Coordinates of C-alpha atoms in Angstrom, one line a residue:
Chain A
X64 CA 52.3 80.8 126.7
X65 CA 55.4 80.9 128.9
X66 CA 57.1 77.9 130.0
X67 CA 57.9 77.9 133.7
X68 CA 61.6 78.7 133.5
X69 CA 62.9 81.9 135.5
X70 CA 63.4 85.1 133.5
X71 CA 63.8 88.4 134.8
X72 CA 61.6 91.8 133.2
X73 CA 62.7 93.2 130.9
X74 CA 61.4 96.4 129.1
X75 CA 60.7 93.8 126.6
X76 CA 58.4 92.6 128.9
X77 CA 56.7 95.9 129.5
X78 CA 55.9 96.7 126.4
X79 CA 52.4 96.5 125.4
X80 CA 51.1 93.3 123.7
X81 CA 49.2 95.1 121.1
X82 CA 52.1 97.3 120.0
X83 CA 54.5 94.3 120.0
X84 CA 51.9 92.6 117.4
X85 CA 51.4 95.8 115.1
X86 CA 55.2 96.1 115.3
X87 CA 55.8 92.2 114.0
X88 CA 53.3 91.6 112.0
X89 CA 54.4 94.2 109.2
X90 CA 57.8 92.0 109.7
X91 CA 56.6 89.4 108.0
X92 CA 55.3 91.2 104.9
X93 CA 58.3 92.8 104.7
X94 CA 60.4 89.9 105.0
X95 CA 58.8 87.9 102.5
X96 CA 59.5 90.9 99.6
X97 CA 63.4 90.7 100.4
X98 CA 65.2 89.1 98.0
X99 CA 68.9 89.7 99.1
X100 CA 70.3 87.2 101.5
X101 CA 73.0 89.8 103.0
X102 CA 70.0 91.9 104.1
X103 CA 68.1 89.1 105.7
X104 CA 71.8 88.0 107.4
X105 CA 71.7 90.7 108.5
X106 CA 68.3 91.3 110.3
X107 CA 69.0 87.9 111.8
X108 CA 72.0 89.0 113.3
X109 CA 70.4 92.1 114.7
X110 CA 67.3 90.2 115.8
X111 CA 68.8 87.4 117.3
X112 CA 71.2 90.1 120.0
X113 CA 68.3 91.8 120.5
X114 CA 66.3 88.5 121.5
X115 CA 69.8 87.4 123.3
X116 CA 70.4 90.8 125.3
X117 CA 66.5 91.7 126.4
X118 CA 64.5 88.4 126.8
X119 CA 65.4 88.7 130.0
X120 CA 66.0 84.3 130.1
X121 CA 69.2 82.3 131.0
X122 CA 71.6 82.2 128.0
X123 CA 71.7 78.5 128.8
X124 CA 67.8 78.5 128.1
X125 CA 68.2 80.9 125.2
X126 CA 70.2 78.6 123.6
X127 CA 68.2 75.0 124.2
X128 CA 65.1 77.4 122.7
X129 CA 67.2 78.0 120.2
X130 CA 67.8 74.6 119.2
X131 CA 65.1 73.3 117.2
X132 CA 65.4 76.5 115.0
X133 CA 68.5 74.7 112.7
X134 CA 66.3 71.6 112.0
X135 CA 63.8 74.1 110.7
X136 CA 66.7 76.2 108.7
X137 CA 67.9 72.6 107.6
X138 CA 64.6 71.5 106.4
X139 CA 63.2 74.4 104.8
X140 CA 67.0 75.1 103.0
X141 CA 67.5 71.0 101.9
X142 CA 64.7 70.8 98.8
X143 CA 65.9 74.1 97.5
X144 CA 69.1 73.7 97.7
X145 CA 68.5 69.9 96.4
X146 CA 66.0 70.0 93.7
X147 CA 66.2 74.1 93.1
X148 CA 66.0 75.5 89.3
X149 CA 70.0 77.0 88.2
X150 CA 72.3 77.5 85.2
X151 CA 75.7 77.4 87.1
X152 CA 75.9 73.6 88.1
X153 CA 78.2 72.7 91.4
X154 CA 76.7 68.7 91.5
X155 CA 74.7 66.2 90.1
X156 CA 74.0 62.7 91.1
X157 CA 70.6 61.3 89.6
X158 CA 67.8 63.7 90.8
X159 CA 69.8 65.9 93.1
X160 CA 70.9 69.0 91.4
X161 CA 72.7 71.5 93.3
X162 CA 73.8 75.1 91.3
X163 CA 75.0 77.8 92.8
X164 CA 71.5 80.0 91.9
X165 CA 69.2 77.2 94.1
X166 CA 72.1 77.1 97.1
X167 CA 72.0 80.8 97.4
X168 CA 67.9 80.7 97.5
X169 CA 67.9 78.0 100.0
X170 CA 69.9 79.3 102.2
X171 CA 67.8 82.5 101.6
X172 CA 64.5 80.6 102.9
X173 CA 66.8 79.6 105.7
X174 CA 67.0 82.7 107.2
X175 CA 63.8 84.0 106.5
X176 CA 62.1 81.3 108.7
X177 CA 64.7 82.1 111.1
X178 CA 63.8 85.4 111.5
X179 CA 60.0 84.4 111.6
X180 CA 60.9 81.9 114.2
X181 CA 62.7 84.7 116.4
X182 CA 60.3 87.3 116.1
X183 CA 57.3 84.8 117.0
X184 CA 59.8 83.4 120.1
X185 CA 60.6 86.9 120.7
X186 CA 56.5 88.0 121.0
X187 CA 55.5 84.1 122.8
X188 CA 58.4 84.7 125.8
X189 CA 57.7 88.3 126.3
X190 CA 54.4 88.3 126.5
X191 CA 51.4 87.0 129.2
X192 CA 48.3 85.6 127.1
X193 CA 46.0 87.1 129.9
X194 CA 47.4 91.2 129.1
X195 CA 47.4 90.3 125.5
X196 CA 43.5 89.6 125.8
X197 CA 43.1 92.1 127.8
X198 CA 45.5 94.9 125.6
X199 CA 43.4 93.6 122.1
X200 CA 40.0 94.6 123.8
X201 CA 41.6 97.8 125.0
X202 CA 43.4 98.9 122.3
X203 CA 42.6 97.1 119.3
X204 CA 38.9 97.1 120.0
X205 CA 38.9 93.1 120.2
X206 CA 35.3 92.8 120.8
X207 CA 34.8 90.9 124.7
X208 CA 33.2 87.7 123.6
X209 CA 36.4 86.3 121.8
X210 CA 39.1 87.6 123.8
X211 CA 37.5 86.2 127.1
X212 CA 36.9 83.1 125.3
X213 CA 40.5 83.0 124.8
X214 CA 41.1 83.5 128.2
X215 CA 38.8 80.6 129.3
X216 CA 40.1 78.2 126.8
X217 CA 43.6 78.9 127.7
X218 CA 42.5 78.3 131.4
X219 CA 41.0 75.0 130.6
X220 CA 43.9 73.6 128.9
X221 CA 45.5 71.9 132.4
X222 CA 42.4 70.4 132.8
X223 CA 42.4 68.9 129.3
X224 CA 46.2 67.9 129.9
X225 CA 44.9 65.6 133.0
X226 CA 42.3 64.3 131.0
X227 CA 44.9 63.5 128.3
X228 CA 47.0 61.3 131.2
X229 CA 43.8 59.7 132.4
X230 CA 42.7 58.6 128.6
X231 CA 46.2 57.4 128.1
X232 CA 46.3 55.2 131.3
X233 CA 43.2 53.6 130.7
X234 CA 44.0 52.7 127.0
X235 CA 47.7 51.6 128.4
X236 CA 45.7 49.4 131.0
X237 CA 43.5 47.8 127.9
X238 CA 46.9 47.4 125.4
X239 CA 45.4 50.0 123.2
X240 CA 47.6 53.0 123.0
X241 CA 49.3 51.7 120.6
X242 CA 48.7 50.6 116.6
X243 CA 50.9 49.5 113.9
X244 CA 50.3 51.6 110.2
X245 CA 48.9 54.7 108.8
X246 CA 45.1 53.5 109.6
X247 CA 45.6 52.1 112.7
X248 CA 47.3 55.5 113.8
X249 CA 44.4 57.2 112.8
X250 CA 42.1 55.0 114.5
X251 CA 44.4 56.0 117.5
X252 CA 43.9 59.8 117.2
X253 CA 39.9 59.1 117.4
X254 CA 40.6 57.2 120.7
X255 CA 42.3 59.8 121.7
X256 CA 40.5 62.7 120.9
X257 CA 36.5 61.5 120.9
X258 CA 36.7 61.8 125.1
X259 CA 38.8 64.8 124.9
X260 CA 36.2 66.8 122.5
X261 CA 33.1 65.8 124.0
X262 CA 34.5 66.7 127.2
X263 CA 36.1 70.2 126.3
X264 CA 32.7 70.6 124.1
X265 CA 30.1 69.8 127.4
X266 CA 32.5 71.8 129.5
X267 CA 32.6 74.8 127.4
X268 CA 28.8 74.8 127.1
X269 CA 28.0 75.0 130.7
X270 CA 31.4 77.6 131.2
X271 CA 29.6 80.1 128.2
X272 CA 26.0 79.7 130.5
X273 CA 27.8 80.9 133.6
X274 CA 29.7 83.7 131.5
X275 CA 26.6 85.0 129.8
X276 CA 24.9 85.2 133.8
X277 CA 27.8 87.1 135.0
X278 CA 27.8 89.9 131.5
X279 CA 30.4 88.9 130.0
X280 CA 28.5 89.6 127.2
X281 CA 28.9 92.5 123.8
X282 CA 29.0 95.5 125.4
X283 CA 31.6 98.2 124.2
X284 CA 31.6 100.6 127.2
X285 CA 33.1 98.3 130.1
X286 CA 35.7 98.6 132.8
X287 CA 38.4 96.4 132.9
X288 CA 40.2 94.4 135.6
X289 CA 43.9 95.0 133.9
X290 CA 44.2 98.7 132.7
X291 CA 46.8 98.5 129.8
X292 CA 47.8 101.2 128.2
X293 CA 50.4 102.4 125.4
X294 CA 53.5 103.7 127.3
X295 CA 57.8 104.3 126.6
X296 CA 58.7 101.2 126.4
X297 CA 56.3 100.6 122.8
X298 CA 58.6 103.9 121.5
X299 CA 61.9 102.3 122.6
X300 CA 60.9 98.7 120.9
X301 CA 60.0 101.3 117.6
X302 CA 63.3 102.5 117.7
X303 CA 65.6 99.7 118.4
X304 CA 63.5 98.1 115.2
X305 CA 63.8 100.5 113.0
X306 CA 68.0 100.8 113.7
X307 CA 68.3 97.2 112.9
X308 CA 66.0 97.4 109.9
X309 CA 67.6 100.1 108.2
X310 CA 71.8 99.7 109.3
X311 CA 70.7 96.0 108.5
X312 CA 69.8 97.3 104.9
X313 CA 72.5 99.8 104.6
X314 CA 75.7 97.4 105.9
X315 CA 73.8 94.8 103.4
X316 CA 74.4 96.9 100.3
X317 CA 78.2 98.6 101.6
X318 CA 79.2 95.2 103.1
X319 CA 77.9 92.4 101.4
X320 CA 78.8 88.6 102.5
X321 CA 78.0 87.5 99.0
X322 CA 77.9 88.8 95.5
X323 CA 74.2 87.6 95.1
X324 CA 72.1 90.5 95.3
X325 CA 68.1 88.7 94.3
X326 CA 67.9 85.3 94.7
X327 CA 65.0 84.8 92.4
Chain B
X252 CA 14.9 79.6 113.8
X253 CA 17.5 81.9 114.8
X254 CA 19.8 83.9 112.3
X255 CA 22.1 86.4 114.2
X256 CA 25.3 85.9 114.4
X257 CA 27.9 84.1 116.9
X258 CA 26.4 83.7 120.2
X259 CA 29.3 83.6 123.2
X260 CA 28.5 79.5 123.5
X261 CA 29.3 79.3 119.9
X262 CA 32.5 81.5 120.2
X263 CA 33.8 79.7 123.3
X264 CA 33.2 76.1 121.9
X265 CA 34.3 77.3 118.8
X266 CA 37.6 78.6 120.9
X267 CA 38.1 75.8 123.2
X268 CA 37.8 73.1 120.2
X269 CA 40.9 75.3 118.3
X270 CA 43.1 75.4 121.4
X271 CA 43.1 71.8 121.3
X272 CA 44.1 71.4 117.9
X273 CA 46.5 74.5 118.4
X274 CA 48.3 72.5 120.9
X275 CA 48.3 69.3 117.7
X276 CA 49.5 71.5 115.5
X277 CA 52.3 72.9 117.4
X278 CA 53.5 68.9 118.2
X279 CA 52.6 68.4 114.2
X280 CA 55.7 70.7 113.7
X281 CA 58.6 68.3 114.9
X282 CA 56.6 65.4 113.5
X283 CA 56.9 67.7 110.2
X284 CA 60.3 68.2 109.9
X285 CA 61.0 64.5 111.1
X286 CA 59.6 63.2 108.1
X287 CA 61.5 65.4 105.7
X288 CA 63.5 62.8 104.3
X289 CA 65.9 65.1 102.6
X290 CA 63.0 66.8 100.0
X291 CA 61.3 63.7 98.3
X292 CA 58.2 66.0 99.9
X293 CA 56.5 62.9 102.0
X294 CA 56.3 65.5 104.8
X295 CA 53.4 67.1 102.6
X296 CA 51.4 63.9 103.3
X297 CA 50.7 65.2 107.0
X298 CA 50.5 68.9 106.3
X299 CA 46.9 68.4 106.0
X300 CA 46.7 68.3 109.6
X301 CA 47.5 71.7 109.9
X302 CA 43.9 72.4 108.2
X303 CA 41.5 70.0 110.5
X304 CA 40.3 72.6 112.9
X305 CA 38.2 74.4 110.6
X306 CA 36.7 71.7 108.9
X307 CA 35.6 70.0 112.4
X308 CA 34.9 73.0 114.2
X309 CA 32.5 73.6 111.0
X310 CA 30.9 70.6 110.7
X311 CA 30.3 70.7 115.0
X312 CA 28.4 74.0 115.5
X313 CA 27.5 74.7 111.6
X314 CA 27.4 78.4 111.6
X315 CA 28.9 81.2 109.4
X316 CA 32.5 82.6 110.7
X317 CA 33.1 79.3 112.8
X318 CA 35.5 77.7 110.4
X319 CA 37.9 81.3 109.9
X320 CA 37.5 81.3 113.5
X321 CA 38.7 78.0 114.4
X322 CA 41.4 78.1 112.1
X323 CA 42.4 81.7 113.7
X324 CA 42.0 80.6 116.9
X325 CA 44.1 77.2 116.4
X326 CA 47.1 79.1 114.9
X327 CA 47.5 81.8 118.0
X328 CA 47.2 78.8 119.9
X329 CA 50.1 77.3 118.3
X330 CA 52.2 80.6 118.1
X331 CA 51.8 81.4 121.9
X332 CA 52.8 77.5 122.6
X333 CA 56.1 79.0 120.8
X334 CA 55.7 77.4 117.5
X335 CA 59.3 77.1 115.5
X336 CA 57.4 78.8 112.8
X337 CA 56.9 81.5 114.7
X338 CA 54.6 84.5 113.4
X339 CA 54.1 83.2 109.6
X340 CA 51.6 80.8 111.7
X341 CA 49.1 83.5 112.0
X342 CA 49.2 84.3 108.3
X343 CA 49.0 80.9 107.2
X344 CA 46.5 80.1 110.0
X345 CA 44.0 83.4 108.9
X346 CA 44.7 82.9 105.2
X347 CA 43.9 78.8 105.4
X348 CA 40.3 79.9 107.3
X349 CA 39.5 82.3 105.2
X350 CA 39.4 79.9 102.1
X351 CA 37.8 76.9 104.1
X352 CA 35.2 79.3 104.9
X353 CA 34.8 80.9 101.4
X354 CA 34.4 77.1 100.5
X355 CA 31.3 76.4 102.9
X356 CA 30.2 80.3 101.9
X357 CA 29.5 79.1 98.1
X358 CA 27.2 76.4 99.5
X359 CA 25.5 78.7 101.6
X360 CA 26.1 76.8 105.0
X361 CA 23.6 74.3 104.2
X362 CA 25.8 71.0 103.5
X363 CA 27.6 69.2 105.9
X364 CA 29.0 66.3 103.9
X365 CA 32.3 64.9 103.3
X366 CA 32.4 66.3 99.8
X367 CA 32.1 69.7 101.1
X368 CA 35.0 69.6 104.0
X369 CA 37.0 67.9 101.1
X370 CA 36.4 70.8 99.1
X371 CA 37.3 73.1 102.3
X372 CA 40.6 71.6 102.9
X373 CA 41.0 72.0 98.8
X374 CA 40.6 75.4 99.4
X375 CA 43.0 75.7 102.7
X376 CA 45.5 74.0 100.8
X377 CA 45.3 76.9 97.8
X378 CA 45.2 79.0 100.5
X379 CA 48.5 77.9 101.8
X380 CA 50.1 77.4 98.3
X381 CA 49.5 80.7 97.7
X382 CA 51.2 82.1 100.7
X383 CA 54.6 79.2 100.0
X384 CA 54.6 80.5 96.6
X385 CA 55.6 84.4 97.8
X386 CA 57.5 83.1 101.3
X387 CA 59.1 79.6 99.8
X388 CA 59.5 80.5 96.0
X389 CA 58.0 77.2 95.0
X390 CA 58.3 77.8 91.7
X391 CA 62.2 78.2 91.8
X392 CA 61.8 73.9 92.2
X393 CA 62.8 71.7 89.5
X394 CA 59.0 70.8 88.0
X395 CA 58.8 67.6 89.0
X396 CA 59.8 68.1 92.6
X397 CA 57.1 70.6 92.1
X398 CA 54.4 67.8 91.1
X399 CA 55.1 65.5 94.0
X400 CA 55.3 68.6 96.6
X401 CA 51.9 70.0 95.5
X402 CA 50.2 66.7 94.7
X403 CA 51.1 65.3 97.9
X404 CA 49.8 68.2 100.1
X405 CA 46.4 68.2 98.2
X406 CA 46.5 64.3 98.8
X407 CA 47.1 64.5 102.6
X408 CA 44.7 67.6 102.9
X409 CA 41.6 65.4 101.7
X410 CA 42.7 62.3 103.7
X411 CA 43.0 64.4 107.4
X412 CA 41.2 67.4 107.1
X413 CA 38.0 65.9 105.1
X414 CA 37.7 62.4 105.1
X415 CA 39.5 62.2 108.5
X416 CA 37.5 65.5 110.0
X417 CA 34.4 63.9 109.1
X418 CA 34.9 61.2 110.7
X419 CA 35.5 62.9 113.9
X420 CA 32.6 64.1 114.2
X421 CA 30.8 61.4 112.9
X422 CA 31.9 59.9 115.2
X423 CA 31.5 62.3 118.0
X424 CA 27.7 62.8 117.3
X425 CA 27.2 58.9 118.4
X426 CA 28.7 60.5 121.8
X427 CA 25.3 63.0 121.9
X428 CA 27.4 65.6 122.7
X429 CA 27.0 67.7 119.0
X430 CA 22.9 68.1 119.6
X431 CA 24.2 70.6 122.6
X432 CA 26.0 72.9 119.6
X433 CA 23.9 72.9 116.7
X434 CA 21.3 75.3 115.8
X435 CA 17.5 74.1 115.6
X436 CA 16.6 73.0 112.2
X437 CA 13.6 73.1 110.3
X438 CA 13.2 69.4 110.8
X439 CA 13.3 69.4 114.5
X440 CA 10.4 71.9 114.3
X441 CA 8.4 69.7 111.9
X442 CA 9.2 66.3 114.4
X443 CA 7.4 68.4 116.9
X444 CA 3.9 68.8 115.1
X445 CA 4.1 65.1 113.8

């Protein structure tokens, strides 16, 4: 889902949902068998111009987005880096243990999750939900049922926003949106979300009557309101990938940023 | 009694009840990292969250395929709200179904207990250690970091997404609303002739 903040098209944009997916999803399998740091330093690097140069967002925006990516390299480093398995020791102090093997790894899992984070940023500001749905029934043979549910559910979320303020007034009203410890907080979730449910649930029922009278049923051979098709623009995205990928790979081995090689 | 598969009412409750958790478990994410308190693992206590829309979507309509489903459709709700974690959601989300719904497979969609969604978040929190031990190298922690990090996320698992899922809808069946979702039973057939 896209926030409302201006952005122009890009060919990023114009690329088809579908192809985008098959094109990240592989990513991550390949990320996660990469063992050398300068290689994922790499990617990032490539990655992160490619996200900066085609969103097709404010750098300013680009940048505030951007944000809440170091907490996550921060937290997902810290434990590794803190409590990690090593020979060469750099400190000590009680249960903290920091060696140069378990710095290396952390930092590592830092950049990994960065480059998840990117390439799911990357896919979630590039992409409209409603051609995505429409793309995965086109191309990938989604069958109708799910994706349109997708499409409804997505369109009732406003509503369930409102509902969210009206709940939350009317518990501020009564002094209950609040509770002190762990049970209390819980008790506050089921305040919370026992309207919320029943209402998506009784609204969803009578939406899935009306949808099954108009035939928005199983059928395989039906037209579609969006046309989307494969086009350029999937080829370019191919390319500019598989450039990064491999210089990434080859500058990672000629140039390396640190002697470490596997991390493991 | 009916036996074929998901019927568009079940999909699109199924659906709209994982969007609303998909939007939870994209604000669980700064909670997460907010109560990292520098890798004593307490943040594991609350992953269990991430599990709960599989377990409740489950125990609402009670169906084959609803629990993977939830738990699919929860995590692309998440990634398209932009999740920090970006596209390892997906995997975790597919991979954390999957096992929830292997879970209520070996008890052949007949029990509806707290034991059973216990046992389903059990099996979503495998599901999810398995994936951390190839992405986060969880073995590479000092052992007993290890201990707490795993016995804390089984911990928190059973708490939110059983005990806690359970009583949701416990909960939510006082409101009327789950007779609209659930399959006729053999019971409801023999109340008829009594």
């Amino acid at each position: 889902m896209r926030w409302n903040i201006e952005y122009k098209e890009t060919w990023l944009h114009q690329a088809n949902p579908t192809a985008k997916l098959l094109l990240f999803l592989p990513m991550f399998v390949v990320i996660v068998f990469v063992h050398n740091p300068n290689v994922l330093i790499n990617w990032t690097i490539g990655f992160t111009v490619l996200f900066m140069l085609f969103s097709g967002y404010r750098m300013k925006h680009v940048l505030l987005l951007f944000m809440p990516f170091l907490f996550i390299f921060i937290s997902t480093s810290s434990s590794m880096i803190l409590f990690g398995k090593g020979e060469t020791t750099w400190f000590r102090w009680g249960l903290v243990h920091i060696t140069e093997e378990s710095f290396y790894r952390g930092v590592h899992l830092g950049f990994r999750t960065l480059l998840f984070a990117i390439f799911g940023l990357m896919f979630a500001l590039t992409t409209k939900p409603v051609l995505l749905f429409y793309s995965l029934m086109q191309q990938a043979k989604l069958k109708p049922k799910y994706a349109y549910s997708f499409l409804a559910a997505v369109r009732l979320l406003p509503i369930m926003l409102e509902e969210f303020q009206t709940v939350h007034q009317a518990l501020k009203v009564r002094r209950a949106a609040k509770a002190k410890g762990f049970r209390g907080k819980l008790e506050l979730v089921k305040r919370y979300a026992i309207p919320l449910l029943s209402q998506s649930i009784r609204r969803a029922q009578r939406i899935a009557v009306s949808m099954e009278a108009k035939g928005f049923t199983n059928e395989r051979t039906r037209t579609f309101y969006y046309e989307v098709t494969f086009g350029k623009y999937d080829v370019y995205l191919f390319v500019v990938m598989f450039v990064i990928v491999v210089v990434g790979y080859y500058m990672a081995d000629a140039f390396p940023y640190v002697a470490i090689k596997d991390v493991r | 009694m009916q036996k074929k598969g998901l019927k568009l009412t079940d999909v699109l409750t199924t659906v709209v009840i994982a969007i609303v958790f998909g939007i939870v478990y994209k604000v669980w994410g700064p909670l997460y990292y907010a109560v990292k308190p520098l890798g004593l693992h307490l943040d594991q206590l609350i992953y269990g969250m991430w599990f709960i829309a599989a377990t409740v979507a489950y125990l609402l309509i009670r169906k084959p395929g609803v629990a993977l489903l939830a738990e699919v459709a929860a995590a692309s709700g998440e990634f398209l709200a932009g999740s920090e974690w970006g596209l390892e959601v997906l995997f975790y989300g597919f991979v954390q179904g999957l096992f929830a719904e292997l879970v209520f497979a070996a008890f052949r969609y007949k029990r509806f207990d707290v034991a059973v969604v216990s046992l389903a978040a059990v099996g979503s929190t495998i599901a999810s250690l398995v994936l951390d031990f190839y992405k986060g190298y969880i073995d590479q922690l000092a052992w007993w970091n290890l201990t707490l990090f795993i016995g804390a996320r089984f911990v928190g698992a059973i708490i939110i997404a059983g005990v806690f899922a359970y009583s949701l809808v416990k909960a939510l069946e006082a409101t009327g609303v789950t007779q609209l979702l659930r399959p006729t039973t053999k019971e409801d057939y023999d109340s008829l002739d009594k």
